[in-house]
Coordinates of C-alpha atoms in Angstrom, one line a residue:
M1 CA -8.4 19.1 14.9
T2 CA -6.9 22.6 14.9
V3 CA -4.7 24.0 12.1
S4 CA -1.6 23.6 14.3
D5 CA -2.3 20.0 15.2
A6 CA -1.6 18.4 11.8
P7 CA 2.1 19.5 11.6
A8 CA 2.7 18.4 15.2
L9 CA 1.2 15.0 14.7
A10 CA 3.1 14.6 11.5
R11 CA 6.3 15.4 13.3
A12 CA 5.5 12.7 15.8
L13 CA 5.1 10.1 13.1
Y14 CA 8.2 11.4 11.3
D15 CA 10.2 10.9 14.5
A16 CA 8.7 7.4 15.0
R17 CA 9.8 6.4 11.5
R18 CA 13.3 7.7 12.1
T19 CA 13.8 6.2 15.6
R20 CA 11.7 3.0 15.2
V21 CA 9.9 3.9 18.4
P22 CA 6.1 3.7 18.1
I23 CA 3.8 6.3 19.4
A24 CA 0.3 6.1 21.0
P25 CA -2.7 6.3 18.7
F26 CA -3.8 9.8 18.0
T27 CA -7.4 8.7 18.4
D28 CA -6.7 7.8 22.0
A29 CA -6.2 11.5 22.8
D30 CA -9.0 12.6 20.4
P31 CA -11.6 9.9 19.5
T32 CA -13.3 12.4 17.2
L33 CA -10.5 12.3 14.6
G34 CA -11.7 11.0 11.2
M35 CA -10.5 10.4 7.7
A36 CA -10.2 14.0 6.8
D37 CA -8.0 14.7 9.8
G38 CA -5.9 11.7 8.9
Y39 CA -5.2 13.0 5.4
A40 CA -4.3 16.4 6.8
V41 CA -1.6 14.8 8.9
Q42 CA -0.5 12.6 6.0
Q43 CA 0.0 15.6 3.8
E44 CA 2.2 17.3 6.5
L45 CA 4.2 14.0 6.9
I46 CA 4.8 13.8 3.2
K47 CA 6.2 17.3 3.2
L48 CA 8.7 16.2 5.8
L49 CA 9.8 13.1 3.9
L50 CA 10.1 14.8 0.6
A51 CA 12.2 17.5 2.3
D52 CA 14.7 14.7 3.1
G53 CA 15.1 14.0 -0.6
D54 CA 12.6 11.2 -1.0
T55 CA 10.3 11.0 -4.0
I56 CA 6.8 9.7 -4.7
I57 CA 6.9 6.9 -7.3
G58 CA 3.3 5.8 -7.0
R59 CA 0.4 5.2 -4.6
K60 CA -0.9 2.4 -2.4
V61 CA -4.6 1.8 -1.7
G62 CA -5.5 0.0 1.5
L63 CA -8.7 -1.3 3.0
T64 CA -9.9 -2.7 -0.4
S65 CA -11.4 -5.9 1.1
K66 CA -14.7 -6.1 2.9
P67 CA -13.2 -7.8 6.0
M68 CA -10.6 -5.0 6.4
Q69 CA -13.2 -2.3 5.9
K70 CA -15.4 -3.9 8.5
M71 CA -12.5 -4.2 11.0
V72 CA -11.7 -0.4 10.8
G73 CA -15.4 0.6 10.5
V74 CA -15.4 2.1 7.0
D75 CA -17.0 1.4 3.7
S76 CA -14.3 2.7 1.4
P77 CA -10.6 2.3 0.9
D78 CA -7.8 4.7 2.0
H79 CA -4.6 5.7 0.2
G80 CA -1.1 6.9 0.7
P81 CA 2.1 7.5 -1.3
V82 CA 4.7 5.0 -2.3
L83 CA 8.2 6.4 -1.6
A84 CA 11.2 5.6 -3.8
S85 CA 13.3 4.8 -0.7
T86 CA 10.9 1.9 0.2
V87 CA 11.0 -0.1 -3.0
Y88 CA 12.7 -3.6 -3.1
R89 CA 13.0 -6.1 -6.0
D90 CA 12.2 -9.8 -6.4
G91 CA 14.7 -11.8 -4.3
D92 CA 15.8 -8.9 -2.1
T93 CA 16.5 -9.3 1.6
I94 CA 14.2 -7.1 3.7
P95 CA 16.1 -5.7 6.7
L96 CA 13.8 -6.2 9.7
G97 CA 15.6 -3.5 11.6
E98 CA 14.2 -0.8 9.3
F99 CA 10.6 -1.4 10.6
I100 CA 8.7 -1.5 13.9
A101 CA 6.1 -4.2 13.6
P102 CA 6.1 -5.3 9.9
K103 CA 3.8 -7.7 8.2
V104 CA 3.7 -8.9 4.6
E105 CA 0.8 -9.0 2.1
A106 CA 0.8 -10.2 -1.5
E107 CA -1.0 -8.0 -4.0
I108 CA -1.4 -7.1 -7.6
V109 CA 0.4 -3.9 -8.6
F110 CA -0.2 -1.9 -11.8
V111 CA 2.2 0.3 -13.7
M112 CA 0.6 3.3 -15.4
R113 CA 1.2 4.0 -19.1
E114 CA -0.8 7.2 -19.4
R115 CA -1.7 10.1 -17.2
L116 CA -5.0 9.4 -15.4
Q117 CA -7.0 12.1 -13.5
G118 CA -10.5 12.2 -12.1
P119 CA -13.2 13.0 -11.5
G120 CA -15.4 10.7 -13.6
V121 CA -12.8 8.0 -14.4
T122 CA -14.4 4.7 -15.3
V123 CA -12.9 1.2 -15.0
T124 CA -12.7 1.1 -18.8
Q125 CA -10.7 4.3 -18.9
A126 CA -8.5 3.1 -16.0
S127 CA -7.7 -0.1 -17.9
A128 CA -6.7 1.8 -21.0
A129 CA -4.3 3.9 -19.0
I130 CA -2.5 0.9 -17.4
A131 CA 0.7 -0.4 -19.0
G132 CA 0.5 -3.8 -17.2
A133 CA 0.3 -5.7 -14.0
V134 CA 3.1 -6.9 -11.7
A135 CA 3.4 -9.4 -8.9
G136 CA 4.0 -7.5 -5.7
M137 CA 4.3 -7.8 -1.9
E138 CA 3.7 -5.0 0.5
I139 CA 5.4 -4.7 3.8
V140 CA 2.9 -3.0 6.0
D141 CA 4.1 -1.4 9.2
S142 CA 2.6 0.8 11.9
R143 CA 4.3 3.7 13.7
I144 CA 1.3 3.4 16.1
A145 CA 2.1 1.1 19.1
D146 CA 0.8 -2.5 18.9
W147 CA -1.1 -1.8 15.7
R148 CA -3.9 -0.2 17.8
I149 CA -5.1 1.8 14.9
K150 CA -8.3 3.5 14.0
L151 CA -9.0 5.0 10.6
A152 CA -7.4 8.4 11.3
D153 CA -4.3 6.8 12.7
T154 CA -3.6 4.6 9.7
V155 CA -4.5 7.3 7.2
A156 CA -2.1 9.7 8.9
D157 CA 0.6 7.0 8.9
L158 CA 0.7 6.8 5.1
A159 CA -2.0 4.1 5.2
S160 CA 0.4 2.0 7.2
N161 CA 2.8 1.6 4.3
G162 CA 6.2 0.3 5.1
A163 CA 7.8 -1.0 1.8
L164 CA 7.0 -2.6 -1.5
A165 CA 8.7 -5.5 -3.3
L166 CA 8.1 -5.7 -7.0
S167 CA 8.7 -8.3 -9.7
S168 CA 10.5 -7.0 -12.8
R169 CA 8.0 -8.6 -15.1
V170 CA 5.2 -6.3 -16.3
V171 CA 2.4 -8.2 -18.0
P172 CA 0.2 -6.2 -20.4
L173 CA -3.5 -6.2 -19.8
S174 CA -4.1 -7.3 -23.4
G175 CA -2.1 -9.4 -25.8
I176 CA -2.0 -12.5 -28.0
D177 CA -3.6 -14.4 -25.1
G178 CA -6.5 -12.0 -25.0
V179 CA -7.5 -9.6 -22.2
L180 CA -6.1 -10.2 -18.8
D181 CA -9.0 -10.4 -16.3
T182 CA -7.2 -9.3 -13.1
R183 CA -10.2 -10.3 -11.1
L184 CA -9.5 -13.9 -11.8
I185 CA -5.7 -13.9 -11.1
G186 CA -5.2 -16.5 -8.4
M187 CA -2.4 -16.4 -5.9
T188 CA -0.7 -18.8 -3.5
F189 CA 1.4 -17.4 -0.6
T190 CA 4.0 -19.5 1.2
R191 CA 6.5 -19.0 4.1
N192 CA 9.6 -21.2 4.1
G193 CA 7.9 -23.5 1.5
E194 CA 4.7 -24.0 3.5
L195 CA 1.4 -22.7 2.2
V196 CA 0.1 -19.8 4.3
D197 CA -2.8 -18.5 2.3
T198 CA -4.4 -18.1 -1.1
G199 CA -6.2 -15.2 -2.8
A200 CA -7.6 -13.8 -6.0
G201 CA -7.7 -10.4 -7.6
A202 CA -11.4 -10.0 -6.9
A203 CA -10.5 -9.5 -3.2
A204 CA -9.5 -5.9 -4.1
L205 CA -12.8 -4.0 -4.5
G206 CA -14.1 -6.8 -6.6
D207 CA -11.7 -5.8 -9.4
P208 CA -8.2 -4.4 -9.0
I209 CA -8.7 -2.1 -11.9
A210 CA -11.7 -0.6 -10.0
V211 CA -9.1 0.3 -7.4
V212 CA -7.2 2.4 -9.9
A213 CA -10.4 4.2 -11.0
W214 CA -11.3 4.9 -7.4
L215 CA -7.9 6.3 -6.7
A216 CA -7.8 8.5 -9.8
N217 CA -11.2 10.0 -8.8
V218 CA -10.2 10.6 -5.2
L219 CA -6.9 12.2 -6.1
G220 CA -8.6 14.2 -8.8
E221 CA -10.7 16.0 -6.2
N222 CA -7.4 17.6 -5.1
G223 CA -6.0 18.2 -8.6
V224 CA -3.6 15.3 -8.4
A225 CA -3.2 12.7 -11.2
L226 CA -1.7 9.3 -11.6
E227 CA 1.4 9.8 -13.8
P228 CA 3.0 7.6 -16.5
G229 CA 5.4 5.1 -14.9
Q230 CA 3.9 5.4 -11.4
V231 CA 2.8 2.2 -9.6
V232 CA -0.5 1.6 -8.0
M233 CA -0.7 -1.0 -5.2
T234 CA -4.3 -2.4 -5.2
G235 CA -4.6 -4.0 -1.8
A236 CA -3.9 -7.3 0.0
L237 CA -5.4 -10.5 -1.3
H238 CA -5.1 -12.2 2.1
A239 CA -4.5 -11.6 5.7
A240 CA -1.2 -9.9 6.6
V241 CA 1.6 -12.2 8.0
P242 CA 4.2 -11.1 10.5
L243 CA 7.9 -11.2 9.5
T244 CA 10.6 -13.0 11.5
P245 CA 14.3 -13.2 10.7
G246 CA 15.2 -15.9 8.3
D247 CA 11.7 -16.2 6.7
V248 CA 11.5 -16.7 3.0
F249 CA 8.1 -15.6 1.5
R250 CA 7.0 -16.4 -2.0
A251 CA 3.8 -15.4 -3.8
E252 CA 3.0 -17.1 -7.0
F253 CA 0.4 -15.4 -9.2
D254 CA -1.4 -16.8 -12.2
R255 CA -0.2 -15.1 -15.4
L256 CA 2.0 -12.7 -13.5
G257 CA 4.5 -15.2 -12.1
P258 CA 6.3 -15.4 -8.7
I259 CA 7.9 -12.9 -6.4
T260 CA 10.2 -13.8 -3.4
I261 CA 11.5 -11.9 -0.5
R262 CA 13.8 -12.9 2.3
V263 CA 13.8 -11.5 5.8
G264 CA 17.1 -10.3 7.3
A265 CA 18.1 -9.5 10.9

């Protein structure tokens, strides 16, 4: 990919986000594009979005489960920013018209208490820097037509992030009930009261806190840190489910409690 390609590809994604009209995969035109190319485009896209007045309030990590890594053909996660304009709260209605082809995933989200920067961050150090865990749902969306994504496509497209819904309850990792082992947090996921799927924290890299350590180390290579108050989305605990108008999704997490979203027109 030439130096001039990244801004042009980022502009195409930016326009697709604005118009809700998807574009062809970049990897169709150039199958040699890889992860580094995807991040080059992502950085240019972030510049455009921040210039519009948006802000980064955290990070999402994707491809944290073995089945998803196998599907895309990688052996490590990817990451992207969480933008303030994309955050919803428990009970909110998600406007379907704001997306192209949205799907929903339940996942464990952490809130940072201390600044954390790699390299060399361990799981123990990551745990000590986390304020607590929150029940969350990610709305994944693709500006690439029909979700025909390869690695470079999804990385460029902010790791296919669309929006985030968060519970208001932050559960400390340690307290009177002992240490919260986020690997063992079970989750049930329902649509309109019917069970759709189940999951557990260990689906995310074997340990959601390991996701935070991985992210801190990867960001640290570029001099970027996780900052106090930022959120870290640690990856889906189950297969993504498409949204349709009128749906009510509810994820109930052991220890963390429930979170519900409704799907609007």
